[in-house]
Coordinates of C-alpha atoms in Angstrom, one line a residue:
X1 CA 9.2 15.5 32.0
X2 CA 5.3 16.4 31.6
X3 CA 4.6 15.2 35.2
X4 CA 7.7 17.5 36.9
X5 CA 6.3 20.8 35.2
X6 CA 2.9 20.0 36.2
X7 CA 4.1 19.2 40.1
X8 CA 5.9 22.6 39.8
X9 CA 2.7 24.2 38.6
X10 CA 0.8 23.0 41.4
X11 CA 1.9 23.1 45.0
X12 CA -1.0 21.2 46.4
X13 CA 0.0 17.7 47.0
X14 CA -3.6 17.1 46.4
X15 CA -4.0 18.7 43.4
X16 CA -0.3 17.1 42.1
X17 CA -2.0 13.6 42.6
X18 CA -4.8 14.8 40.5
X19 CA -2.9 15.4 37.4
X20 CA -0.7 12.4 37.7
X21 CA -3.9 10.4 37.8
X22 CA -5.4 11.9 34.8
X23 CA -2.0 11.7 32.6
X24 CA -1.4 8.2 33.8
X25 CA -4.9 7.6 32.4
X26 CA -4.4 8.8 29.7
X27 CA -0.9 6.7 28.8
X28 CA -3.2 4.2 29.3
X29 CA -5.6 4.4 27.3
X30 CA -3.5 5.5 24.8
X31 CA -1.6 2.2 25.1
X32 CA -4.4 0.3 24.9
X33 CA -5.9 2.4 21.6
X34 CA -2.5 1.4 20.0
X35 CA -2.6 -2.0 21.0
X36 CA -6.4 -2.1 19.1
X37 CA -5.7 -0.4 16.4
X38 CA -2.4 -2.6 15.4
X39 CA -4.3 -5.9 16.4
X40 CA -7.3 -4.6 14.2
X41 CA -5.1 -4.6 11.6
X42 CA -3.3 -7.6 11.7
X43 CA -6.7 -9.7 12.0
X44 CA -8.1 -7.9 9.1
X45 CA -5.7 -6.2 6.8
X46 CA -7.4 -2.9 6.9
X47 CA -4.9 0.4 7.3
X48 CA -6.9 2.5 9.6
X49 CA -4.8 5.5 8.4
X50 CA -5.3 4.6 4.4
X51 CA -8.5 6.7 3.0
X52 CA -11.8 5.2 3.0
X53 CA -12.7 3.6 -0.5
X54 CA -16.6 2.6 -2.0
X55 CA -16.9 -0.6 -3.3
X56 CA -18.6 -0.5 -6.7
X57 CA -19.4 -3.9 -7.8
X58 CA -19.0 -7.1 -5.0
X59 CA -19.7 -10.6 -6.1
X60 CA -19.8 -13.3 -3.3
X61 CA -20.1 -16.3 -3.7
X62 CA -21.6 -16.6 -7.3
X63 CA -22.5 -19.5 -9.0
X64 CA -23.7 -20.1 -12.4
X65 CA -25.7 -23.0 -14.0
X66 CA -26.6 -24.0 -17.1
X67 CA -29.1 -27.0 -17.9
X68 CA -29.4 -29.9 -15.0
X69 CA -28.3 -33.5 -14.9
X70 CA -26.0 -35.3 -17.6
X71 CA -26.2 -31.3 -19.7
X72 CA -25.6 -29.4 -16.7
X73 CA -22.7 -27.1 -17.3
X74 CA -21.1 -25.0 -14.4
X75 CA -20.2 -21.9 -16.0
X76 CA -19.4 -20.2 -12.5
X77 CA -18.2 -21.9 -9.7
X78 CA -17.9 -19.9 -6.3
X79 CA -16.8 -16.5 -8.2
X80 CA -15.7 -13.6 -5.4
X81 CA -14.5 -10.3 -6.5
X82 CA -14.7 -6.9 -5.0
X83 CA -14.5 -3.8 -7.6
X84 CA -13.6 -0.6 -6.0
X85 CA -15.2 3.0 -7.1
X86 CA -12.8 4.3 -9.8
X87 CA -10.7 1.5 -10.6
X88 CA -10.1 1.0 -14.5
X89 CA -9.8 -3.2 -14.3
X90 CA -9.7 -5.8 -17.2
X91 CA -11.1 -9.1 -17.0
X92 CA -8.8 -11.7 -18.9
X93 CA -9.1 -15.9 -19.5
X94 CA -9.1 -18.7 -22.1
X95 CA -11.7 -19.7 -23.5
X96 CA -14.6 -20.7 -21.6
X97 CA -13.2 -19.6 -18.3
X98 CA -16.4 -17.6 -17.1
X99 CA -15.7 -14.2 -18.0
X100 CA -17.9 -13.9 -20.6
X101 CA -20.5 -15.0 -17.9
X102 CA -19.1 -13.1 -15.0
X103 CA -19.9 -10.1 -17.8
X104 CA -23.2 -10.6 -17.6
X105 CA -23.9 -10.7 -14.2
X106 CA -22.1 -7.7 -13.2
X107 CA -24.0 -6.3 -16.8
X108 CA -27.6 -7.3 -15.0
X109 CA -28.0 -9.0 -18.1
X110 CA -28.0 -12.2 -16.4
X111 CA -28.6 -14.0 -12.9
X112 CA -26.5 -15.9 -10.6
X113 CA -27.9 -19.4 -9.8
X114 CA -27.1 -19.1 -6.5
X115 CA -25.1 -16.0 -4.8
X116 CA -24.8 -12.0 -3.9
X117 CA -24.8 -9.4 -6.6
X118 CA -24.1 -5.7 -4.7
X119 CA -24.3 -2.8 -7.3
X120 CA -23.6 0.1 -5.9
X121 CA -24.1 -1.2 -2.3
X122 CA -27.6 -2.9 -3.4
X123 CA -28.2 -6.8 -4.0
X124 CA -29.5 -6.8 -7.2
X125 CA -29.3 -10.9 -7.8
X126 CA -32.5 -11.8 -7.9
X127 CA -34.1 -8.6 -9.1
X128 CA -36.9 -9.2 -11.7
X129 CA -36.8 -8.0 -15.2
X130 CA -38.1 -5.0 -14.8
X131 CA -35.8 -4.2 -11.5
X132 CA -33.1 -4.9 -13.6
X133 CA -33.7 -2.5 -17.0
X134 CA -34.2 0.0 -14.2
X135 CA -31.0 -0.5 -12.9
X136 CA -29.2 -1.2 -16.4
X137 CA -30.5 2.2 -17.7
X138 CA -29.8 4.2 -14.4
X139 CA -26.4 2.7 -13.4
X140 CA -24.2 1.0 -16.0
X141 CA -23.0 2.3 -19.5
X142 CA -22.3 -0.6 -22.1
X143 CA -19.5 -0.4 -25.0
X144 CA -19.8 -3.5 -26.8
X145 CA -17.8 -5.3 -29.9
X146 CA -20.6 -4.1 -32.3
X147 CA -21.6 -0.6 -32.2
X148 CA -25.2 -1.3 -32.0
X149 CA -26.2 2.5 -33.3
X150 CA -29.6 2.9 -34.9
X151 CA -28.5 3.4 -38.4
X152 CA -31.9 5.5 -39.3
X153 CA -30.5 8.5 -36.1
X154 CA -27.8 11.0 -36.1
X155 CA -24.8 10.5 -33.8
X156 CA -26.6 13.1 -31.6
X157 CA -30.4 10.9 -32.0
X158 CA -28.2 7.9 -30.5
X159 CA -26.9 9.2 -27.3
X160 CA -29.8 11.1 -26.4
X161 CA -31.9 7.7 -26.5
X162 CA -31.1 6.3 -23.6
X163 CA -32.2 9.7 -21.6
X164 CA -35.6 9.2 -23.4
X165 CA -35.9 6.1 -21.1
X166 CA -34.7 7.5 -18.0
X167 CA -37.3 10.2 -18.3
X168 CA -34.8 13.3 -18.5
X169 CA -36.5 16.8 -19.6
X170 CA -35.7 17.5 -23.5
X171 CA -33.7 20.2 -22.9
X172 CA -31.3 18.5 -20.6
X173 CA -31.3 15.5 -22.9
X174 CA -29.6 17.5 -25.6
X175 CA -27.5 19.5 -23.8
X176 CA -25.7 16.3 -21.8
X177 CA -25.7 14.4 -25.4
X178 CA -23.7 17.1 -27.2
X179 CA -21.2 17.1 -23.9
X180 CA -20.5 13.7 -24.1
X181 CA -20.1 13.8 -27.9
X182 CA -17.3 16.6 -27.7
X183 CA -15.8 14.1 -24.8
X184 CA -15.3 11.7 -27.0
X185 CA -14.2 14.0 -29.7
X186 CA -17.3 14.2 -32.0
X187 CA -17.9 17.9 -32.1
X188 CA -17.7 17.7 -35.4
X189 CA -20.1 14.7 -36.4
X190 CA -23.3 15.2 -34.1
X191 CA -25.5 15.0 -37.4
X192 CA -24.0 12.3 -39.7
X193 CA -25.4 8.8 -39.2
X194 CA -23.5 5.9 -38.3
X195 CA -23.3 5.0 -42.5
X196 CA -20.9 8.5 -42.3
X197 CA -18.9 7.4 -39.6
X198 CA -15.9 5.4 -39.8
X199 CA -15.7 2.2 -37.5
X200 CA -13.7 4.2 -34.7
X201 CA -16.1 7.2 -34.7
X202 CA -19.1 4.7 -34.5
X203 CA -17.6 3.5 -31.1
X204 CA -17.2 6.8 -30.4
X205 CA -20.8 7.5 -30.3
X206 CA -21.3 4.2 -28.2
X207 CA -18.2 5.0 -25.8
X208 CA -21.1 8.5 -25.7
X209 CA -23.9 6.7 -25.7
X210 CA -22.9 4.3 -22.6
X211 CA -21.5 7.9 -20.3
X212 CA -24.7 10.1 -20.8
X213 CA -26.9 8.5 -18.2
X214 CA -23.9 9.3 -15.9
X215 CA -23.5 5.6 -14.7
X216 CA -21.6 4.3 -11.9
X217 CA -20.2 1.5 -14.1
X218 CA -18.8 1.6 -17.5
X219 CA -18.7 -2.3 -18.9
X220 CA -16.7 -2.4 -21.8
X221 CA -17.1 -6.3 -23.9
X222 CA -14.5 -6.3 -26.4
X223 CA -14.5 -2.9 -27.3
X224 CA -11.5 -2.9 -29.7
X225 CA -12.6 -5.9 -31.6
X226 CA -13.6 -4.3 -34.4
X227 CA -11.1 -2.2 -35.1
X228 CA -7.5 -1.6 -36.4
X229 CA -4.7 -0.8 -33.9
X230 CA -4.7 2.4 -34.4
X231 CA -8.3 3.2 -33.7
X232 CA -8.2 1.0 -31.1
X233 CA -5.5 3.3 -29.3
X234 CA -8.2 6.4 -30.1
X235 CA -10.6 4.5 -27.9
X236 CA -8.5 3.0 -25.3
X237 CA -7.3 6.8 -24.7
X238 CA -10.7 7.6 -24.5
X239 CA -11.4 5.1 -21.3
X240 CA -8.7 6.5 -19.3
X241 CA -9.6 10.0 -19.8
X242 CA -12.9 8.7 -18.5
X243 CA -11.1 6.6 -15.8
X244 CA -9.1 9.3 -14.9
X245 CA -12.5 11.9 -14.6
X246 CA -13.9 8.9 -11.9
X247 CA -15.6 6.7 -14.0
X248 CA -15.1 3.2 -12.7
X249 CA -14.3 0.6 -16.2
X250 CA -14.5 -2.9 -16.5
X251 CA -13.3 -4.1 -19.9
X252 CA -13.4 -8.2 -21.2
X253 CA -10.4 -8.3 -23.3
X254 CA -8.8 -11.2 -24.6
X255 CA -6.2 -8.7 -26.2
X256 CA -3.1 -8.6 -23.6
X257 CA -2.0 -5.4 -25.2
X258 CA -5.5 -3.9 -24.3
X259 CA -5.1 -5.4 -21.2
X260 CA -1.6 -3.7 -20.1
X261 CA -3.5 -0.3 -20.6
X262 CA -5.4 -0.9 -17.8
X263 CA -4.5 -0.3 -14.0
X264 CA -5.5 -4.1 -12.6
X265 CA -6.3 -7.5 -14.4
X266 CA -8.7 -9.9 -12.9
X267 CA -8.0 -14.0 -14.3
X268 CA -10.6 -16.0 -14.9
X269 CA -9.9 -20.0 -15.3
X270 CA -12.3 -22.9 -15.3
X271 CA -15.2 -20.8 -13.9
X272 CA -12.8 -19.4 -11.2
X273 CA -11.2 -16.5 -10.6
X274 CA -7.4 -17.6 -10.0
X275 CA -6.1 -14.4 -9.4
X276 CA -7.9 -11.1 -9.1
X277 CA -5.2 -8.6 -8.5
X278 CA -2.5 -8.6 -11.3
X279 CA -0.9 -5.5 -12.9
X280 CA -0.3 -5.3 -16.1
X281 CA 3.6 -6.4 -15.4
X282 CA 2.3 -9.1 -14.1
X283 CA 0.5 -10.6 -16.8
X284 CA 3.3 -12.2 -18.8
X285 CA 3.9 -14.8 -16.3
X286 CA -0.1 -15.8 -16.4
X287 CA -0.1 -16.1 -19.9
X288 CA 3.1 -18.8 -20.0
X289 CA 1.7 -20.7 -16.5

């Protein structure tokens, strides 16, 4: 139908052969540019048409070691997992299944023996010590089990602490310390010491502590270990309002209730992750395997 306009527009026979060339061209190519794009696909999995995504955290091929000969222990044992920027993921296993360890190494608190670390699209595994403080105070919050507040500082004196080491202007360190306070809902308690804070409000003020640098990672181990059920609903509402504002969170639970809450479970076995994509529907049939 395009080509019998086109003649009619034209009444050069020249001119006629022209266009046909060019539109025949272009079926061509267009053919071809299909043909690519679905083989591209197939070969590799990737949606050309599905929006771009960062990758946050990457581990290939990670190894850990502890001790050598007759005491060596293989606490890792070919570990490969890709984290995407603002997924809200829980890592899950028995145990001594690595993910304590795994932890570690995506914390910078610890190297692989052998392996690739990227953080934030840098290979950080065999960074020094130094490299690595660096890195642990300018890219990843931590939310631990134990609140780990100075107990002689105010809730405020806490979260402004770690902007003392990153070398942020005074007035900018109190300013982003109050705003992460009244994110967590602590408005009201920037003054009192942790002695004056319940257990829930002290996690608070680390949940605070661990967002004020602004990092690209918020590592969560065993935050809700401490406390009752329902405190530990105050603070797993917390994560996915941060979740849900773009903050990426990786949480170690070994509580599958916890676990549900978040939007992908990763299941570490034997040093292994076994299966690194589970929803929380999912998890029931893990947990009786």
């Amino acid at each position: 139908m395009a080509l019998f306009y086109l003649s009619r527009a034209y009444h050069s026979r020249h001119q006629i052969r022209e266009i046909r060339y060019d539109v025949d061209i272009s079926i061509t190519i267009g053919k071809l540019f299909v043909t690519y794009c679905f083989d591209y696909q197939y070969l590799t999995g990737f949606d050309m048409n599905s929006p771009s995504t960062k990758e946050i955290i990457r581990l290939e091929n990670i190894f850990k070691i502890y001790g050598n000969g007759e005491t060596e222990i293989q606490a890792l044992n070919n570990v490969n997992l890709v984290i995407e920027e603002g997924e809200y993921c829980a890592i899950m296993g028995p145990s001594g299944s690595g993910k304590s360890t795994a932890m570690n190494i995506i914390g910078c608190l610890d190297r692989p023996t052998n392996g690739h670390y990227y953080l934030d699209n840098v290979d950080v595994a065999q960074m020094n010590d130094n490299e690595l403080a660096h890195i642990r105070n300018q890219k990843l919050g931590f939310v631990f089990q134990q609140f780990h507040l100075l107990t002689q500082l105010t809730a405020l004196e806490n979260v402004i602490l770690p902007m003392v080491y990153a070398g942020i202007k005074s007035e900018e360190r109190r300013e982003r310390a109050i705003e992460a306070l009244i994110k967590v809902g602590l408005e009201k308690r920037l003054h009192n010491k942790p002695t004056q804070l319940s257990g829930g409000q002290q996690q608070r003020v680390a949940i605070a502590r661990a967002i004020v640098n602004r990092p690209v990672v918020l590592l969560a181990d065993e935050p809700t270990g401490a406390l009752d059920s329902r405190t530990t609903q105050e603070v797993l509402d917390i994560f996915g309002e941060l979740n849900s504002s773009g903050i990426t969170v990786v949480m170690v639970t070994h509580e599958t209730e916890v676990a549900r809450q978040t939007k992908r479970i990763v299941w570490f076995r034997d040093g292994q992750v076994v299966n690194s994509h589970l929803t929380p529907n999912e998890l029931n049939q893990v947990l009786v395997s």
